Amino acid sequence: MDERVSFVDCADGEARQWDHRAGCEVRAVLDRVGDRWSLLALAYLAERSHRFNELWRKIDGVSRRVMTVTLRRLERDGLVLRTVHPTAPPRVDYELTPLGASLHRTARVLSDWSDRHEAEIAAARAAFDATAGAA
């Protein structure tokens, strides 16, 4: 039996790996927010709405194609709202939905934790690398 533990409590009080739950979207959601660009996009959109090019320029290293795919996935998940304005040329704005804002607040807690423990993590990595290199 698989002994991995999930972040999700099941109705019977037991924890199970989310991959094994029929129809469970937890893994897909965690994959989305754990990708390289989604949280950065959410962070900038938490400040205010942005046009595509404006957001794309702020996120260093992301290609236009990947930015497009990221925003589409966030929109599909209900985290980002895409608004097309009937102008010539069309203007498209992206903003957080209330669900996206709640995810941003949650991600901010993790980011703050990372900032507070950055030195400890760096020390642990250095100790591990020194030990692993000696072995």
JSON list of C-alpha atoms in Angstrom, two decimals:
[
{"chain": "A", "resi": 1, "resn": "MET", "atom": "CA", "xyz": [0.00, 0.00, 0.00]},
{"chain": "A", "resi": 2, "resn": "ASP", "atom": "CA", "xyz": [1.19, 3.51, -0.82]},
{"chain": "A", "resi": 3, "resn": "GLU", "atom": "CA", "xyz": [2.14, 5.35, 2.38]},
{"chain": "A", "resi": 4, "resn": "ARG", "atom": "CA", "xyz": [2.54, 8.82, 0.90]},
{"chain": "A", "resi": 5, "resn": "VAL", "atom": "CA", "xyz": [0.48, 11.42, 2.74]},
{"chain": "A", "resi": 6, "resn": "SER", "atom": "CA", "xyz": [-1.82, 13.94, 1.12]},
{"chain": "A", "resi": 7, "resn": "PHE", "atom": "CA", "xyz": [-2.62, 17.52, 2.06]},
{"chain": "A", "resi": 8, "resn": "VAL", "atom": "CA", "xyz": [-6.26, 16.58, 1.60]},
{"chain": "A", "resi": 9, "resn": "ASP", "atom": "CA", "xyz": [-8.29, 15.05, 4.41]},
{"chain": "A", "resi": 10, "resn": "CYS", "atom": "CA", "xyz": [-10.77, 12.49, 3.23]},
{"chain": "A", "resi": 11, "resn": "ALA", "atom": "CA", "xyz": [-14.28, 12.11, 4.62]},
{"chain": "A", "resi": 12, "resn": "ASP", "atom": "CA", "xyz": [-13.29, 9.03, 6.62]},
{"chain": "A", "resi": 13, "resn": "GLY", "atom": "CA", "xyz": [-10.47, 10.93, 8.34]},
{"chain": "A", "resi": 14, "resn": "GLU", "atom": "CA", "xyz": [-7.70, 9.11, 6.53]},
{"chain": "A", "resi": 15, "resn": "ALA", "atom": "CA", "xyz": [-5.21, 10.87, 4.32]},
{"chain": "A", "resi": 16, "resn": "ARG", "atom": "CA", "xyz": [-4.69, 9.46, 0.84]},
{"chain": "A", "resi": 17, "resn": "GLN", "atom": "CA", "xyz": [-2.50, 10.41, -2.05]},
{"chain": "A", "resi": 18, "resn": "TRP", "atom": "CA", "xyz": [-4.55, 12.80, -4.21]},
{"chain": "A", "resi": 19, "resn": "ASP", "atom": "CA", "xyz": [-3.61, 10.92, -7.38]},
{"chain": "A", "resi": 20, "resn": "HIS", "atom": "CA", "xyz": [-5.77, 8.03, -6.23]},
{"chain": "A", "resi": 21, "resn": "ARG", "atom": "CA", "xyz": [-9.00, 9.95, -5.73]},
{"chain": "A", "resi": 22, "resn": "ALA", "atom": "CA", "xyz": [-11.38, 9.67, -8.65]},
{"chain": "A", "resi": 23, "resn": "GLY", "atom": "CA", "xyz": [-12.13, 13.08, -10.15]},
{"chain": "A", "resi": 24, "resn": "CYS", "atom": "CA", "xyz": [-9.82, 14.89, -7.71]},
{"chain": "A", "resi": 25, "resn": "GLU", "atom": "CA", "xyz": [-8.40, 18.09, -9.18]},
{"chain": "A", "resi": 26, "resn": "VAL", "atom": "CA", "xyz": [-5.94, 18.81, -6.36]},
{"chain": "A", "resi": 27, "resn": "ARG", "atom": "CA", "xyz": [-2.94, 17.50, -8.31]},
{"chain": "A", "resi": 28, "resn": "ALA", "atom": "CA", "xyz": [-3.83, 19.60, -11.36]},
{"chain": "A", "resi": 29, "resn": "VAL", "atom": "CA", "xyz": [-4.25, 22.73, -9.24]},
{"chain": "A", "resi": 30, "resn": "LEU", "atom": "CA", "xyz": [-0.95, 22.14, -7.43]},
{"chain": "A", "resi": 31, "resn": "ASP", "atom": "CA", "xyz": [0.78, 21.58, -10.76]},
{"chain": "A", "resi": 32, "resn": "ARG", "atom": "CA", "xyz": [-0.63, 24.88, -12.03]},
{"chain": "A", "resi": 33, "resn": "VAL", "atom": "CA", "xyz": [0.42, 26.99, -9.07]},
{"chain": "A", "resi": 34, "resn": "GLY", "atom": "CA", "xyz": [3.73, 25.19, -8.85]},
{"chain": "A", "resi": 35, "resn": "ASP", "atom": "CA", "xyz": [4.76, 25.93, -12.41]},
{"chain": "A", "resi": 36, "resn": "ARG", "atom": "CA", "xyz": [7.43, 28.46, -13.22]},
{"chain": "A", "resi": 37, "resn": "TRP", "atom": "CA", "xyz": [5.26, 31.39, -14.31]},
{"chain": "A", "resi": 38, "resn": "SER", "atom": "CA", "xyz": [1.76, 31.24, -12.80]},
{"chain": "A", "resi": 39, "resn": "LEU", "atom": "CA", "xyz": [2.60, 32.62, -9.36]},
{"chain": "A", "resi": 40, "resn": "LEU", "atom": "CA", "xyz": [4.60, 35.47, -10.89]},
{"chain": "A", "resi": 41, "resn": "ALA", "atom": "CA", "xyz": [1.66, 36.37, -13.11]},
{"chain": "A", "resi": 42, "resn": "LEU", "atom": "CA", "xyz": [-0.70, 36.22, -10.12]},
{"chain": "A", "resi": 43, "resn": "ALA", "atom": "CA", "xyz": [1.62, 38.42, -8.09]},
{"chain": "A", "resi": 44, "resn": "TYR", "atom": "CA", "xyz": [1.72, 41.15, -10.74]},
{"chain": "A", "resi": 45, "resn": "LEU", "atom": "CA", "xyz": [-2.02, 40.90, -11.33]},
{"chain": "A", "resi": 46, "resn": "ALA", "atom": "CA", "xyz": [-2.60, 41.28, -7.58]},
{"chain": "A", "resi": 47, "resn": "GLU", "atom": "CA", "xyz": [-1.21, 44.82, -7.94]},
{"chain": "A", "resi": 48, "resn": "ARG", "atom": "CA", "xyz": [-3.71, 45.79, -10.67]},
{"chain": "A", "resi": 49, "resn": "SER", "atom": "CA", "xyz": [-4.99, 44.67, -14.07]},
{"chain": "A", "resi": 50, "resn": "HIS", "atom": "CA", "xyz": [-2.44, 44.47, -16.88]},
{"chain": "A", "resi": 51, "resn": "ARG", "atom": "CA", "xyz": [-2.46, 44.27, -20.63]},
{"chain": "A", "resi": 52, "resn": "PHE", "atom": "CA", "xyz": [-0.71, 41.23, -22.10]},
{"chain": "A", "resi": 53, "resn": "ASN", "atom": "CA", "xyz": [2.46, 42.99, -23.29]},
{"chain": "A", "resi": 54, "resn": "GLU", "atom": "CA", "xyz": [2.78, 44.91, -20.06]},
{"chain": "A", "resi": 55, "resn": "LEU", "atom": "CA", "xyz": [2.60, 41.72, -18.01]},
{"chain": "A", "resi": 56, "resn": "TRP", "atom": "CA", "xyz": [4.87, 39.83, -20.41]},
{"chain": "A", "resi": 57, "resn": "ARG", "atom": "CA", "xyz": [7.57, 42.53, -20.13]},
{"chain": "A", "resi": 58, "resn": "LYS", "atom": "CA", "xyz": [7.47, 42.40, -16.32]},
{"chain": "A", "resi": 59, "resn": "ILE", "atom": "CA", "xyz": [8.13, 38.66, -16.13]},
{"chain": "A", "resi": 60, "resn": "ASP", "atom": "CA", "xyz": [11.74, 38.18, -17.11]},
{"chain": "A", "resi": 61, "resn": "GLY", "atom": "CA", "xyz": [12.55, 35.08, -19.14]},
{"chain": "A", "resi": 62, "resn": "VAL", "atom": "CA", "xyz": [9.07, 33.97, -20.21]},
{"chain": "A", "resi": 63, "resn": "SER", "atom": "CA", "xyz": [8.36, 33.65, -23.92]},
{"chain": "A", "resi": 64, "resn": "ARG", "atom": "CA", "xyz": [5.25, 35.20, -25.44]},
{"chain": "A", "resi": 65, "resn": "ARG", "atom": "CA", "xyz": [3.88, 31.74, -26.22]},
{"chain": "A", "resi": 66, "resn": "VAL", "atom": "CA", "xyz": [4.40, 30.44, -22.68]},
{"chain": "A", "resi": 67, "resn": "MET", "atom": "CA", "xyz": [2.89, 33.64, -21.24]},
{"chain": "A", "resi": 68, "resn": "THR", "atom": "CA", "xyz": [-0.17, 33.11, -23.45]},
{"chain": "A", "resi": 69, "resn": "VAL", "atom": "CA", "xyz": [-0.52, 29.47, -22.37]},
{"chain": "A", "resi": 70, "resn": "THR", "atom": "CA", "xyz": [-0.05, 30.41, -18.70]},
{"chain": "A", "resi": 71, "resn": "LEU", "atom": "CA", "xyz": [-2.73, 33.10, -18.82]},
{"chain": "A", "resi": 72, "resn": "ARG", "atom": "CA", "xyz": [-5.15, 30.80, -20.66]},
{"chain": "A", "resi": 73, "resn": "ARG", "atom": "CA", "xyz": [-4.69, 28.09, -18.04]},
{"chain": "A", "resi": 74, "resn": "LEU", "atom": "CA", "xyz": [-5.17, 30.59, -15.21]},
{"chain": "A", "resi": 75, "resn": "GLU", "atom": "CA", "xyz": [-8.30, 31.86, -16.94]},
{"chain": "A", "resi": 76, "resn": "ARG", "atom": "CA", "xyz": [-9.60, 28.31, -17.40]},
{"chain": "A", "resi": 77, "resn": "ASP", "atom": "CA", "xyz": [-9.05, 27.61, -13.70]},
{"chain": "A", "resi": 78, "resn": "GLY", "atom": "CA", "xyz": [-11.08, 30.70, -12.79]},
{"chain": "A", "resi": 79, "resn": "LEU", "atom": "CA", "xyz": [-8.11, 32.56, -11.34]},
{"chain": "A", "resi": 80, "resn": "VAL", "atom": "CA", "xyz": [-7.77, 35.26, -14.00]},
{"chain": "A", "resi": 81, "resn": "LEU", "atom": "CA", "xyz": [-10.38, 37.24, -15.90]},
{"chain": "A", "resi": 82, "resn": "ARG", "atom": "CA", "xyz": [-9.62, 38.20, -19.50]},
{"chain": "A", "resi": 83, "resn": "THR", "atom": "CA", "xyz": [-11.54, 41.21, -20.82]},
{"chain": "A", "resi": 84, "resn": "VAL", "atom": "CA", "xyz": [-11.51, 42.15, -24.50]},
{"chain": "A", "resi": 85, "resn": "HIS", "atom": "CA", "xyz": [-12.44, 45.78, -25.12]},
{"chain": "A", "resi": 86, "resn": "PRO", "atom": "CA", "xyz": [-14.10, 46.55, -28.50]},
{"chain": "A", "resi": 87, "resn": "THR", "atom": "CA", "xyz": [-11.51, 49.03, -29.72]},
{"chain": "A", "resi": 88, "resn": "ALA", "atom": "CA", "xyz": [-9.30, 49.13, -32.78]},
{"chain": "A", "resi": 89, "resn": "PRO", "atom": "CA", "xyz": [-6.92, 47.49, -32.22]},
{"chain": "A", "resi": 90, "resn": "PRO", "atom": "CA", "xyz": [-8.63, 45.33, -29.57]},
{"chain": "A", "resi": 91, "resn": "ARG", "atom": "CA", "xyz": [-7.45, 45.94, -26.04]},
{"chain": "A", "resi": 92, "resn": "VAL", "atom": "CA", "xyz": [-7.20, 42.90, -23.76]},
{"chain": "A", "resi": 93, "resn": "ASP", "atom": "CA", "xyz": [-6.85, 43.26, -20.00]},
{"chain": "A", "resi": 94, "resn": "TYR", "atom": "CA", "xyz": [-6.12, 40.57, -17.43]},
{"chain": "A", "resi": 95, "resn": "GLU", "atom": "CA", "xyz": [-7.07, 40.80, -13.77]},
{"chain": "A", "resi": 96, "resn": "LEU", "atom": "CA", "xyz": [-7.43, 38.48, -10.81]},
{"chain": "A", "resi": 97, "resn": "THR", "atom": "CA", "xyz": [-10.79, 37.01, -9.97]},
{"chain": "A", "resi": 98, "resn": "PRO", "atom": "CA", "xyz": [-11.74, 36.76, -6.28]},
{"chain": "A", "resi": 99, "resn": "LEU", "atom": "CA", "xyz": [-10.58, 33.13, -6.44]},
{"chain": "A", "resi": 100, "resn": "GLY", "atom": "CA", "xyz": [-7.25, 34.23, -7.91]},
{"chain": "A", "resi": 101, "resn": "ALA", "atom": "CA", "xyz": [-6.88, 36.88, -5.21]},
{"chain": "A", "resi": 102, "resn": "SER", "atom": "CA", "xyz": [-7.45, 34.27, -2.51]},
{"chain": "A", "resi": 103, "resn": "LEU", "atom": "CA", "xyz": [-4.79, 32.05, -4.09]},
{"chain": "A", "resi": 104, "resn": "HIS", "atom": "CA", "xyz": [-2.39, 35.00, -4.22]},
{"chain": "A", "resi": 105, "resn": "ARG", "atom": "CA", "xyz": [-2.92, 35.64, -0.50]},
{"chain": "A", "resi": 106, "resn": "THR", "atom": "CA", "xyz": [-2.17, 31.97, 0.20]},
{"chain": "A", "resi": 107, "resn": "ALA", "atom": "CA", "xyz": [0.92, 31.98, -2.02]},
{"chain": "A", "resi": 108, "resn": "ARG", "atom": "CA", "xyz": [2.09, 35.16, -0.29]},
{"chain": "A", "resi": 109, "resn": "VAL", "atom": "CA", "xyz": [2.17, 33.28, 3.02]},
{"chain": "A", "resi": 110, "resn": "LEU", "atom": "CA", "xyz": [4.49, 30.68, 1.45]},
{"chain": "A", "resi": 111, "resn": "SER", "atom": "CA", "xyz": [6.64, 33.42, -0.06]},
{"chain": "A", "resi": 112, "resn": "ASP", "atom": "CA", "xyz": [6.91, 35.20, 3.29]},
{"chain": "A", "resi": 113, "resn": "TRP", "atom": "CA", "xyz": [7.88, 31.91, 4.96]},
{"chain": "A", "resi": 114, "resn": "SER", "atom": "CA", "xyz": [10.59, 31.42, 2.32]},
{"chain": "A", "resi": 115, "resn": "ASP", "atom": "CA", "xyz": [11.96, 34.90, 2.95]},
{"chain": "A", "resi": 116, "resn": "ARG", "atom": "CA", "xyz": [12.09, 34.33, 6.73]},
{"chain": "A", "resi": 117, "resn": "HIS", "atom": "CA", "xyz": [13.90, 30.99, 6.38]},
{"chain": "A", "resi": 118, "resn": "GLU", "atom": "CA", "xyz": [16.17, 31.73, 3.43]},
{"chain": "A", "resi": 119, "resn": "ALA", "atom": "CA", "xyz": [19.37, 31.65, 5.50]},
{"chain": "A", "resi": 120, "resn": "GLU", "atom": "CA", "xyz": [18.41, 28.39, 7.21]},
{"chain": "A", "resi": 121, "resn": "ILE", "atom": "CA", "xyz": [17.65, 26.75, 3.88]},
{"chain": "A", "resi": 122, "resn": "ALA", "atom": "CA", "xyz": [20.94, 27.97, 2.40]},
{"chain": "A", "resi": 123, "resn": "ALA", "atom": "CA", "xyz": [22.83, 26.59, 5.41]},
{"chain": "A", "resi": 124, "resn": "ALA", "atom": "CA", "xyz": [21.04, 23.23, 5.16]},
{"chain": "A", "resi": 125, "resn": "ARG", "atom": "CA", "xyz": [21.85, 23.01, 1.46]},
{"chain": "A", "resi": 126, "resn": "ALA", "atom": "CA", "xyz": [25.50, 23.83, 2.06]},
{"chain": "A", "resi": 127, "resn": "ALA", "atom": "CA", "xyz": [25.74, 21.20, 4.81]},
{"chain": "A", "resi": 128, "resn": "PHE", "atom": "CA", "xyz": [24.02, 18.60, 2.64]},
{"chain": "A", "resi": 129, "resn": "ASP", "atom": "CA", "xyz": [26.23, 19.39, -0.37]},
{"chain": "A", "resi": 130, "resn": "ALA", "atom": "CA", "xyz": [29.37, 19.17, 1.77]},
{"chain": "A", "resi": 131, "resn": "THR", "atom": "CA", "xyz": [28.29, 15.79, 3.15]},
{"chain": "A", "resi": 132, "resn": "ALA", "atom": "CA", "xyz": [27.08, 14.45, -0.20]},
{"chain": "A", "resi": 133, "resn": "GLY", "atom": "CA", "xyz": [30.32, 15.53, -1.85]},
{"chain": "A", "resi": 134, "resn": "ALA", "atom": "CA", "xyz": [32.37, 13.69, 0.77]},
{"chain": "A", "resi": 135, "resn": "ALA", "atom": "CA", "xyz": [30.40, 10.45, 0.35]}
]
